[in-house]
Amino acid sequence: IDWNVTARLQTPYVREYHEDREVLAWFLVDLSGSVGFGSGGRSKREVATEFVAVIARLLSRHGNAVGAMCYGDHVDAVIPARTGRRHLLHIIGHLQGRPEAPAAGATELGVLLRAGAETIKRRSIVFVVSDFISAGDWAPALARLSMRHEVVAIRIHDPMESTLPDIGLVVVQDAETGEQMTVDTHDRRFRERFARAATRREEALRDALARGGVDTLELSTSDALADAVLRFADLRKQRSRLSGGGSLAGHLAPGVPR
């Protein structure tokens, strides 16, 4: 009871407190060779940068601190979590100005996830932004990260990674090893084998994300980013209702056009 107001107005008044919960956010961004691929107007790397820029901007305008870790062929940049417009521009400028990753071998996503677990001490919401094309079993590292932090996997993909068009003989190159080979996309059986392999890869990826116990947002290079952000906000609202806790969506939804 607010006794001062009650005595003054001769009517009982109850003071209510609304906790203002600051969100500490980190972006673990995979910028390895495979993320440079894009079959249409945008590459996966461009989509990753746009997503980080939009979500970081929405979070920082509420005074929340954001930080980033970047992986090329190793964890080569750690930008501590801070507030302010200048800091936000520093993160975006770093992502946009990075050179393409060299063909230095297969991605080890587990390295980035373990580095995140070692570096981020205070409980945070952690966005793992990657195409999740990686060697090794990274699911245990993702599960360990999610034990301490609230983790959201932002999985970026390109339509051509699951379905090959019939365009005849083409030379393809592994973006991470540099290996090249010629394939005949006119061969229907080859395209069917490719599609089956893509389906198996999708199933294995979703199983790994499920074992990691994290929420997942799928982003295609053909998606409109505004729609993806709205899907993410809805995902967080649903999770908040189920958990009964505070909602990160409240930091994101205002100002996002529908």
PDB file of C-alpha atoms in Angstrom:
ATOM      1  CA  ILE A   1       0.000   0.000   0.000  1.00  0.00           C
ATOM      2  CA  ASP A   2       1.197   3.504  -0.817  1.00  0.00           C
ATOM      3  CA  TRP A   3       0.506   5.019   2.594  1.00  0.00           C
ATOM      4  CA  ASN A   4       1.270   8.623   1.649  1.00  0.00           C
ATOM      5  CA  VAL A   5      -1.184   8.689  -1.253  1.00  0.00           C
ATOM      6  CA  THR A   6      -3.769   6.732   0.756  1.00  0.00           C
ATOM      7  CA  ALA A   7      -3.623   9.237   3.625  1.00  0.00           C
ATOM      8  CA  ARG A   8      -3.802  12.213   1.292  1.00  0.00           C
ATOM      9  CA  LEU A   9      -6.740  10.973  -0.815  1.00  0.00           C
ATOM     10  CA  GLN A  10      -8.520   8.919   1.886  1.00  0.00           C
ATOM     11  CA  THR A  11      -8.724   6.010  -0.586  1.00  0.00           C
ATOM     12  CA  PRO A  12      -6.489   2.908  -0.498  1.00  0.00           C
ATOM     13  CA  TYR A  13      -3.847   2.945  -3.239  1.00  0.00           C
ATOM     14  CA  VAL A  14      -1.450   0.137  -4.071  1.00  0.00           C
ATOM     15  CA  ARG A  15       1.894   0.914  -5.660  1.00  0.00           C
ATOM     16  CA  GLU A  16       2.788  -1.464  -8.484  1.00  0.00           C
ATOM     17  CA  TYR A  17       6.352  -2.020  -9.653  1.00  0.00           C
ATOM     18  CA  HIS A  18       7.144  -2.979 -13.230  1.00  0.00           C
ATOM     19  CA  GLU A  19      10.596  -4.493 -13.569  1.00  0.00           C
ATOM     20  CA  ASP A  20      12.616  -2.979 -16.403  1.00  0.00           C
ATOM     21  CA  ARG A  21      14.713  -5.908 -17.537  1.00  0.00           C
ATOM     22  CA  GLU A  22      17.756  -5.024 -19.555  1.00  0.00           C
ATOM     23  CA  VAL A  23      18.638  -7.516 -22.272  1.00  0.00           C
ATOM     24  CA  LEU A  24      22.269  -8.341 -22.922  1.00  0.00           C
ATOM     25  CA  ALA A  25      22.582  -9.703 -26.470  1.00  0.00           C
ATOM     26  CA  TRP A  26      25.453 -11.348 -28.324  1.00  0.00           C
ATOM     27  CA  PHE A  27      25.705 -12.285 -31.993  1.00  0.00           C
ATOM     28  CA  LEU A  28      27.943 -15.255 -32.841  1.00  0.00           C
ATOM     29  CA  VAL A  29      28.319 -14.750 -36.576  1.00  0.00           C
ATOM     30  CA  ASP A  30      29.654 -17.438 -38.918  1.00  0.00           C
ATOM     31  CA  LEU A  31      31.279 -15.720 -41.901  1.00  0.00           C
ATOM     32  CA  SER A  32      33.119 -18.746 -43.280  1.00  0.00           C
ATOM     33  CA  GLY A  33      33.476 -19.461 -46.986  1.00  0.00           C
ATOM     34  CA  SER A  34      30.140 -21.223 -47.457  1.00  0.00           C
ATOM     35  CA  VAL A  35      28.259 -18.182 -46.113  1.00  0.00           C
ATOM     36  CA  GLY A  36      29.455 -16.204 -49.130  1.00  0.00           C
ATOM     37  CA  PHE A  37      27.216 -18.255 -51.431  1.00  0.00           C
ATOM     38  CA  GLY A  38      24.066 -16.834 -52.988  1.00  0.00           C
ATOM     39  CA  SER A  39      22.226 -17.933 -56.133  1.00  0.00           C
ATOM     40  CA  GLY A  40      20.012 -14.869 -56.430  1.00  0.00           C
ATOM     41  CA  GLY A  41      20.405 -11.207 -55.643  1.00  0.00           C
ATOM     42  CA  ARG A  42      21.806 -11.687 -52.123  1.00  0.00           C
ATOM     43  CA  SER A  43      24.399 -13.928 -50.535  1.00  0.00           C
ATOM     44  CA  LYS A  44      23.926 -15.666 -47.203  1.00  0.00           C
ATOM     45  CA  ARG A  45      26.558 -13.351 -45.786  1.00  0.00           C
ATOM     46  CA  GLU A  46      24.541 -10.274 -46.804  1.00  0.00           C
ATOM     47  CA  VAL A  47      21.426 -11.739 -45.195  1.00  0.00           C
ATOM     48  CA  ALA A  48      23.393 -12.435 -41.992  1.00  0.00           C
ATOM     49  CA  THR A  49      24.697  -8.869 -41.869  1.00  0.00           C
ATOM     50  CA  GLU A  50      21.241  -7.403 -42.502  1.00  0.00           C
ATOM     51  CA  PHE A  51      19.695  -9.543 -39.774  1.00  0.00           C
ATOM     52  CA  VAL A  52      22.334  -8.572 -37.198  1.00  0.00           C
ATOM     53  CA  ALA A  53      21.964  -4.897 -38.121  1.00  0.00           C
ATOM     54  CA  VAL A  54      18.170  -4.909 -37.736  1.00  0.00           C
ATOM     55  CA  ILE A  55      17.955  -6.917 -34.502  1.00  0.00           C
ATOM     56  CA  ALA A  56      20.885  -5.076 -32.898  1.00  0.00           C
ATOM     57  CA  ARG A  57      19.276  -1.754 -33.789  1.00  0.00           C
ATOM     58  CA  LEU A  58      15.921  -2.775 -32.297  1.00  0.00           C
ATOM     59  CA  LEU A  59      17.604  -3.956 -29.101  1.00  0.00           C
ATOM     60  CA  SER A  60      19.980  -1.020 -28.703  1.00  0.00           C
ATOM     61  CA  ARG A  61      17.253   1.604 -29.013  1.00  0.00           C
ATOM     62  CA  HIS A  62      15.905   0.327 -25.675  1.00  0.00           C
ATOM     63  CA  GLY A  63      19.311   0.812 -24.046  1.00  0.00           C
ATOM     64  CA  ASN A  64      20.327  -2.846 -24.249  1.00  0.00           C
ATOM     65  CA  ALA A  65      23.969  -3.777 -24.727  1.00  0.00           C
ATOM     66  CA  VAL A  66      24.976  -5.818 -27.798  1.00  0.00           C
ATOM     67  CA  GLY A  67      28.217  -7.572 -28.654  1.00  0.00           C
ATOM     68  CA  ALA A  68      29.513  -9.775 -31.458  1.00  0.00           C
ATOM     69  CA  MET A  69      31.953 -12.580 -32.181  1.00  0.00           C
ATOM     70  CA  CYS A  70      32.974 -13.343 -35.770  1.00  0.00           C
ATOM     71  CA  TYR A  71      34.276 -16.568 -37.262  1.00  0.00           C
ATOM     72  CA  GLY A  72      36.045 -16.802 -40.615  1.00  0.00           C
ATOM     73  CA  ASP A  73      38.358 -19.798 -40.459  1.00  0.00           C
ATOM     74  CA  HIS A  74      38.732 -19.167 -36.711  1.00  0.00           C
ATOM     75  CA  VAL A  75      37.302 -16.741 -34.145  1.00  0.00           C
ATOM     76  CA  ASP A  76      39.064 -13.600 -35.351  1.00  0.00           C
ATOM     77  CA  ALA A  77      37.042 -10.775 -33.779  1.00  0.00           C
ATOM     78  CA  VAL A  78      35.359 -10.207 -30.419  1.00  0.00           C
ATOM     79  CA  ILE A  79      33.451  -6.936 -30.018  1.00  0.00           C
ATOM     80  CA  PRO A  80      32.461  -6.499 -26.340  1.00  0.00           C
ATOM     81  CA  ALA A  81      28.830  -5.827 -25.494  1.00  0.00           C
ATOM     82  CA  ARG A  82      28.146  -2.115 -25.120  1.00  0.00           C
ATOM     83  CA  THR A  83      25.333   0.366 -25.662  1.00  0.00           C
ATOM     84  CA  GLY A  84      25.020   3.366 -27.930  1.00  0.00           C
ATOM     85  CA  ARG A  85      24.633   4.224 -31.584  1.00  0.00           C
ATOM     86  CA  ARG A  86      28.371   4.523 -32.219  1.00  0.00           C
ATOM     87  CA  HIS A  87      28.957   1.019 -30.891  1.00  0.00           C
ATOM     88  CA  LEU A  88      26.147  -0.339 -33.065  1.00  0.00           C
ATOM     89  CA  LEU A  89      27.663   1.301 -36.159  1.00  0.00           C
ATOM     90  CA  HIS A  90      31.028  -0.221 -35.224  1.00  0.00           C
ATOM     91  CA  ILE A  91      29.541  -3.735 -35.244  1.00  0.00           C
ATOM     92  CA  ILE A  92      27.730  -3.213 -38.548  1.00  0.00           C
ATOM     93  CA  GLY A  93      30.768  -1.598 -40.148  1.00  0.00           C
ATOM     94  CA  HIS A  94      32.944  -4.506 -39.079  1.00  0.00           C
ATOM     95  CA  LEU A  95      30.577  -7.059 -40.619  1.00  0.00           C
ATOM     96  CA  GLN A  96      30.226  -5.119 -43.863  1.00  0.00           C
ATOM     97  CA  GLY A  97      33.921  -4.371 -44.221  1.00  0.00           C
ATOM     98  CA  ARG A  98      35.295  -7.855 -43.671  1.00  0.00           C
ATOM     99  CA  PRO A  99      37.045  -9.477 -46.641  1.00  0.00           C
ATOM    100  CA  GLU A 100      35.728 -12.780 -47.952  1.00  0.00           C
ATOM    101  CA  ALA A 101      36.953 -15.764 -45.969  1.00  0.00           C
ATOM    102  CA  PRO A 102      39.789 -17.665 -47.687  1.00  0.00           C
ATOM    103  CA  ALA A 103      39.434 -21.306 -48.748  1.00  0.00           C
ATOM    104  CA  ALA A 104      41.110 -22.642 -45.631  1.00  0.00           C
ATOM    105  CA  GLY A 105      39.285 -25.901 -44.977  1.00  0.00           C
ATOM    106  CA  ALA A 106      35.972 -26.968 -43.494  1.00  0.00           C
ATOM    107  CA  THR A 107      34.141 -24.792 -40.975  1.00  0.00           C
ATOM    108  CA  GLU A 108      34.320 -25.877 -37.333  1.00  0.00           C
ATOM    109  CA  LEU A 109      31.214 -24.289 -35.862  1.00  0.00           C
ATOM    110  CA  GLY A 110      31.937 -25.897 -32.507  1.00  0.00           C
ATOM    111  CA  VAL A 111      34.969 -23.601 -32.181  1.00  0.00           C
ATOM    112  CA  LEU A 112      32.728 -20.514 -32.346  1.00  0.00           C
ATOM    113  CA  LEU A 113      30.184 -21.974 -29.907  1.00  0.00           C
ATOM    114  CA  ARG A 114      32.849 -22.953 -27.370  1.00  0.00           C
ATOM    115  CA  ALA A 115      34.461 -19.527 -27.660  1.00  0.00           C
ATOM    116  CA  GLY A 116      31.075 -17.953 -26.984  1.00  0.00           C
ATOM    117  CA  ALA A 117      30.579 -20.084 -23.872  1.00  0.00           C
ATOM    118  CA  GLU A 118      34.026 -19.107 -22.556  1.00  0.00           C
ATOM    119  CA  THR A 119      33.731 -15.395 -23.366  1.00  0.00           C
ATOM    120  CA  ILE A 120      30.128 -14.525 -22.416  1.00  0.00           C
ATOM    121  CA  LYS A 121      30.003 -14.626 -18.628  1.00  0.00           C
ATOM    122  CA  ARG A 122      26.738 -12.834 -17.858  1.00  0.00           C
ATOM    123  CA  ARG A 123      23.481 -14.523 -18.848  1.00  0.00           C
ATOM    124  CA  SER A 124      22.510 -13.238 -22.294  1.00  0.00           C
ATOM    125  CA  ILE A 125      20.402 -13.917 -25.312  1.00  0.00           C
ATOM    126  CA  VAL A 126      22.800 -15.351 -27.887  1.00  0.00           C
ATOM    127  CA  PHE A 127      22.042 -15.357 -31.601  1.00  0.00           C
ATOM    128  CA  VAL A 128      24.043 -17.968 -33.492  1.00  0.00           C
ATOM    129  CA  VAL A 129      23.943 -16.711 -37.086  1.00  0.00           C
ATOM    130  CA  SER A 130      25.192 -19.379 -39.493  1.00  0.00           C
ATOM    131  CA  ASP A 131      24.312 -21.656 -42.381  1.00  0.00           C
ATOM    132  CA  PHE A 132      25.312 -24.526 -40.046  1.00  0.00           C
ATOM    133  CA  ILE A 133      27.396 -26.171 -42.774  1.00  0.00           C
ATOM    134  CA  SER A 134      30.154 -27.467 -40.575  1.00  0.00           C
ATOM    135  CA  ALA A 135      32.448 -30.378 -39.921  1.00  0.00           C
ATOM    136  CA  GLY A 136      32.247 -32.203 -36.624  1.00  0.00           C
ATOM    137  CA  ASP A 137      29.418 -32.573 -34.123  1.00  0.00           C
ATOM    138  CA  TRP A 138      28.676 -29.072 -32.862  1.00  0.00           C
ATOM    139  CA  ALA A 139      25.391 -29.991 -31.119  1.00  0.00           C
ATOM    140  CA  PRO A 140      27.033 -30.687 -27.705  1.00  0.00           C
ATOM    141  CA  ALA A 141      28.724 -27.262 -27.763  1.00  0.00           C
ATOM    142  CA  LEU A 142      25.372 -25.654 -28.648  1.00  0.00           C
ATOM    143  CA  ALA A 143      23.657 -27.513 -25.794  1.00  0.00           C
ATOM    144  CA  ARG A 144      26.315 -26.366 -23.305  1.00  0.00           C
ATOM    145  CA  LEU A 145      25.916 -22.764 -24.484  1.00  0.00           C
ATOM    146  CA  SER A 146      22.130 -22.973 -24.040  1.00  0.00           C
ATOM    147  CA  MET A 147      22.489 -24.249 -20.467  1.00  0.00           C
ATOM    148  CA  ARG A 148      23.696 -20.811 -19.368  1.00  0.00           C
ATOM    149  CA  HIS A 149      22.216 -18.512 -22.006  1.00  0.00           C
ATOM    150  CA  GLU A 150      19.036 -18.113 -24.017  1.00  0.00           C
ATOM    151  CA  VAL A 151      20.162 -19.219 -27.471  1.00  0.00           C
ATOM    152  CA  VAL A 152      18.447 -18.640 -30.802  1.00  0.00           C
ATOM    153  CA  ALA A 153      19.826 -20.335 -33.920  1.00  0.00           C
ATOM    154  CA  ILE A 154      19.473 -18.162 -37.033  1.00  0.00           C
ATOM    155  CA  ARG A 155      19.871 -20.662 -39.846  1.00  0.00           C
ATOM    156  CA  ILE A 156      20.578 -19.034 -43.238  1.00  0.00           C
ATOM    157  CA  HIS A 157      20.170 -21.008 -46.441  1.00  0.00           C
ATOM    158  CA  ASP A 158      19.843 -20.586 -50.183  1.00  0.00           C
ATOM    159  CA  PRO A 159      17.164 -22.319 -52.321  1.00  0.00           C
ATOM    160  CA  MET A 160      19.780 -23.804 -54.649  1.00  0.00           C
ATOM    161  CA  GLU A 161      21.300 -25.726 -51.742  1.00  0.00           C
ATOM    162  CA  SER A 162      18.295 -28.052 -51.763  1.00  0.00           C
ATOM    163  CA  THR A 163      17.227 -28.113 -55.422  1.00  0.00           C
ATOM    164  CA  LEU A 164      19.435 -27.905 -58.500  1.00  0.00           C
ATOM    165  CA  PRO A 165      18.016 -26.326 -61.655  1.00  0.00           C
ATOM    166  CA  ASP A 166      18.466 -27.981 -65.040  1.00  0.00           C
ATOM    167  CA  ILE A 167      21.155 -25.729 -66.554  1.00  0.00           C
ATOM    168  CA  GLY A 168      23.458 -28.297 -68.179  1.00  0.00           C
ATOM    169  CA  LEU A 169      27.168 -28.699 -67.460  1.00  0.00           C
ATOM    170  CA  VAL A 170      28.440 -26.418 -64.699  1.00  0.00           C
ATOM    171  CA  VAL A 171      31.666 -26.135 -62.708  1.00  0.00           C
ATOM    172  CA  VAL A 172      31.055 -25.981 -58.973  1.00  0.00           C
ATOM    173  CA  GLN A 173      33.577 -25.073 -56.314  1.00  0.00           C
ATOM    174  CA  ASP A 174      33.672 -25.839 -52.618  1.00  0.00           C
ATOM    175  CA  ALA A 175      33.845 -22.378 -51.041  1.00  0.00           C
ATOM    176  CA  GLU A 176      35.739 -23.680 -48.023  1.00  0.00           C
ATOM    177  CA  THR A 177      38.300 -26.029 -49.590  1.00  0.00           C
ATOM    178  CA  GLY A 178      38.587 -24.563 -53.093  1.00  0.00           C
ATOM    179  CA  GLU A 179      37.981 -27.986 -54.687  1.00  0.00           C
ATOM    180  CA  GLN A 180      36.274 -27.837 -58.105  1.00  0.00           C
ATOM    181  CA  MET A 181      34.317 -30.375 -60.103  1.00  0.00           C
ATOM    182  CA  THR A 182      32.097 -30.455 -63.183  1.00  0.00           C
ATOM    183  CA  VAL A 183      28.534 -31.704 -62.800  1.00  0.00           C
ATOM    184  CA  ASP A 184      25.801 -32.357 -65.355  1.00  0.00           C
ATOM    185  CA  THR A 185      22.639 -30.788 -63.974  1.00  0.00           C
ATOM    186  CA  HIS A 186      20.763 -31.962 -67.077  1.00  0.00           C
ATOM    187  CA  ASP A 187      20.996 -35.490 -65.640  1.00  0.00           C
ATOM    188  CA  ARG A 188      17.682 -36.063 -63.876  1.00  0.00           C
ATOM    189  CA  ARG A 189      19.062 -38.872 -61.717  1.00  0.00           C
ATOM    190  CA  PHE A 190      21.892 -36.631 -60.536  1.00  0.00           C
ATOM    191  CA  ARG A 191      19.412 -33.913 -59.544  1.00  0.00           C
ATOM    192  CA  GLU A 192      17.325 -36.489 -57.674  1.00  0.00           C
ATOM    193  CA  ARG A 193      20.408 -37.777 -55.800  1.00  0.00           C
ATOM    194  CA  PHE A 194      21.299 -34.192 -54.945  1.00  0.00           C
ATOM    195  CA  ALA A 195      17.787 -33.552 -53.602  1.00  0.00           C
ATOM    196  CA  ARG A 196      17.876 -36.740 -51.497  1.00  0.00           C
ATOM    197  CA  ALA A 197      21.262 -35.794 -50.062  1.00  0.00           C
ATOM    198  CA  ALA A 198      19.922 -32.309 -49.263  1.00  0.00           C
ATOM    199  CA  THR A 199      16.930 -33.852 -47.472  1.00  0.00           C
ATOM    200  CA  ARG A 200      19.203 -36.056 -45.356  1.00  0.00           C
ATOM    201  CA  ARG A 201      21.351 -33.025 -44.529  1.00  0.00           C
ATOM    202  CA  GLU A 202      18.247 -31.062 -43.485  1.00  0.00           C
ATOM    203  CA  GLU A 203      17.078 -33.892 -41.242  1.00  0.00           C
ATOM    204  CA  ALA A 204      20.487 -34.184 -39.588  1.00  0.00           C
ATOM    205  CA  LEU A 205      20.656 -30.407 -39.076  1.00  0.00           C
ATOM    206  CA  ARG A 206      17.218 -30.190 -37.477  1.00  0.00           C
ATOM    207  CA  ASP A 207      18.041 -33.143 -35.243  1.00  0.00           C
ATOM    208  CA  ALA A 208      21.246 -31.395 -34.104  1.00  0.00           C
ATOM    209  CA  LEU A 209      19.363 -28.150 -33.383  1.00  0.00           C
ATOM    210  CA  ALA A 210      16.719 -30.077 -31.449  1.00  0.00           C
ATOM    211  CA  ARG A 211      19.422 -31.783 -29.386  1.00  0.00           C
ATOM    212  CA  GLY A 212      20.864 -28.343 -28.710  1.00  0.00           C
ATOM    213  CA  GLY A 213      17.519 -27.332 -27.187  1.00  0.00           C
ATOM    214  CA  VAL A 214      17.314 -23.947 -28.917  1.00  0.00           C
ATOM    215  CA  ASP A 215      14.742 -21.930 -30.835  1.00  0.00           C
ATOM    216  CA  THR A 216      15.428 -21.723 -34.571  1.00  0.00           C
ATOM    217  CA  LEU A 217      14.606 -19.080 -37.147  1.00  0.00           C
ATOM    218  CA  GLU A 218      15.047 -20.048 -40.806  1.00  0.00           C
ATOM    219  CA  LEU A 219      16.235 -17.282 -43.150  1.00  0.00           C
ATOM    220  CA  SER A 220      16.428 -17.764 -46.905  1.00  0.00           C
ATOM    221  CA  THR A 221      18.336 -15.498 -49.271  1.00  0.00           C
ATOM    222  CA  SER A 222      15.004 -15.092 -51.062  1.00  0.00           C
ATOM    223  CA  ASP A 223      13.137 -13.978 -47.884  1.00  0.00           C
ATOM    224  CA  ALA A 224      12.019 -10.451 -47.092  1.00  0.00           C
ATOM    225  CA  LEU A 225      13.881  -9.523 -43.913  1.00  0.00           C
ATOM    226  CA  ALA A 226      10.907  -7.678 -42.371  1.00  0.00           C
ATOM    227  CA  ASP A 227       8.815 -10.856 -42.566  1.00  0.00           C
ATOM    228  CA  ALA A 228      11.622 -12.818 -40.890  1.00  0.00           C
ATOM    229  CA  VAL A 229      11.855 -10.307 -38.032  1.00  0.00           C
ATOM    230  CA  LEU A 230       8.103 -10.529 -37.475  1.00  0.00           C
ATOM    231  CA  ARG A 231       8.320 -14.338 -37.430  1.00  0.00           C
ATOM    232  CA  PHE A 232      11.064 -14.050 -34.838  1.00  0.00           C
ATOM    233  CA  ALA A 233       9.014 -11.670 -32.671  1.00  0.00           C
ATOM    234  CA  ASP A 234       6.048 -14.068 -32.827  1.00  0.00           C
ATOM    235  CA  LEU A 235       8.345 -16.967 -31.901  1.00  0.00           C
ATOM    236  CA  ARG A 236       9.552 -15.104 -28.822  1.00  0.00           C
ATOM    237  CA  LYS A 237       6.000 -14.191 -27.779  1.00  0.00           C
ATOM    238  CA  GLN A 238       4.944 -17.827 -27.976  1.00  0.00           C
ATOM    239  CA  ARG A 239       7.959 -18.924 -25.950  1.00  0.00           C
ATOM    240  CA  SER A 240       7.270 -16.221 -23.356  1.00  0.00           C
ATOM    241  CA  ARG A 241       3.661 -17.356 -22.924  1.00  0.00           C
ATOM    242  CA  LEU A 242       4.760 -20.955 -22.465  1.00  0.00           C
ATOM    243  CA  SER A 243       7.500 -20.091 -19.966  1.00  0.00           C
ATOM    244  CA  GLY A 244       5.558 -17.402 -18.125  1.00  0.00           C
ATOM    245  CA  GLY A 245       8.600 -15.125 -18.168  1.00  0.00           C
ATOM    246  CA  GLY A 246       9.458 -11.765 -19.667  1.00  0.00           C
ATOM    247  CA  SER A 247       9.385 -11.375 -23.410  1.00  0.00           C
ATOM    248  CA  LEU A 248      12.248 -10.232 -25.587  1.00  0.00           C
ATOM    249  CA  ALA A 249       9.618  -9.594 -28.247  1.00  0.00           C
ATOM    250  CA  GLY A 250       8.659  -6.455 -26.376  1.00  0.00           C
ATOM    251  CA  HIS A 251      12.092  -5.042 -27.251  1.00  0.00           C
ATOM    252  CA  LEU A 252      11.679  -5.942 -30.895  1.00  0.00           C
ATOM    253  CA  ALA A 253       8.089  -5.519 -32.016  1.00  0.00           C
ATOM    254  CA  PRO A 254       7.543  -1.739 -31.672  1.00  0.00           C
ATOM    255  CA  GLY A 255       8.354   0.060 -34.905  1.00  0.00           C
ATOM    256  CA  VAL A 256       8.474  -3.081 -37.056  1.00  0.00           C
ATOM    257  CA  PRO A 257       6.057  -2.554 -39.964  1.00  0.00           C
ATOM    258  CA  ARG A 258       3.391  -5.189 -40.543  1.00  0.00           C
TER     259      ARG A 258
END
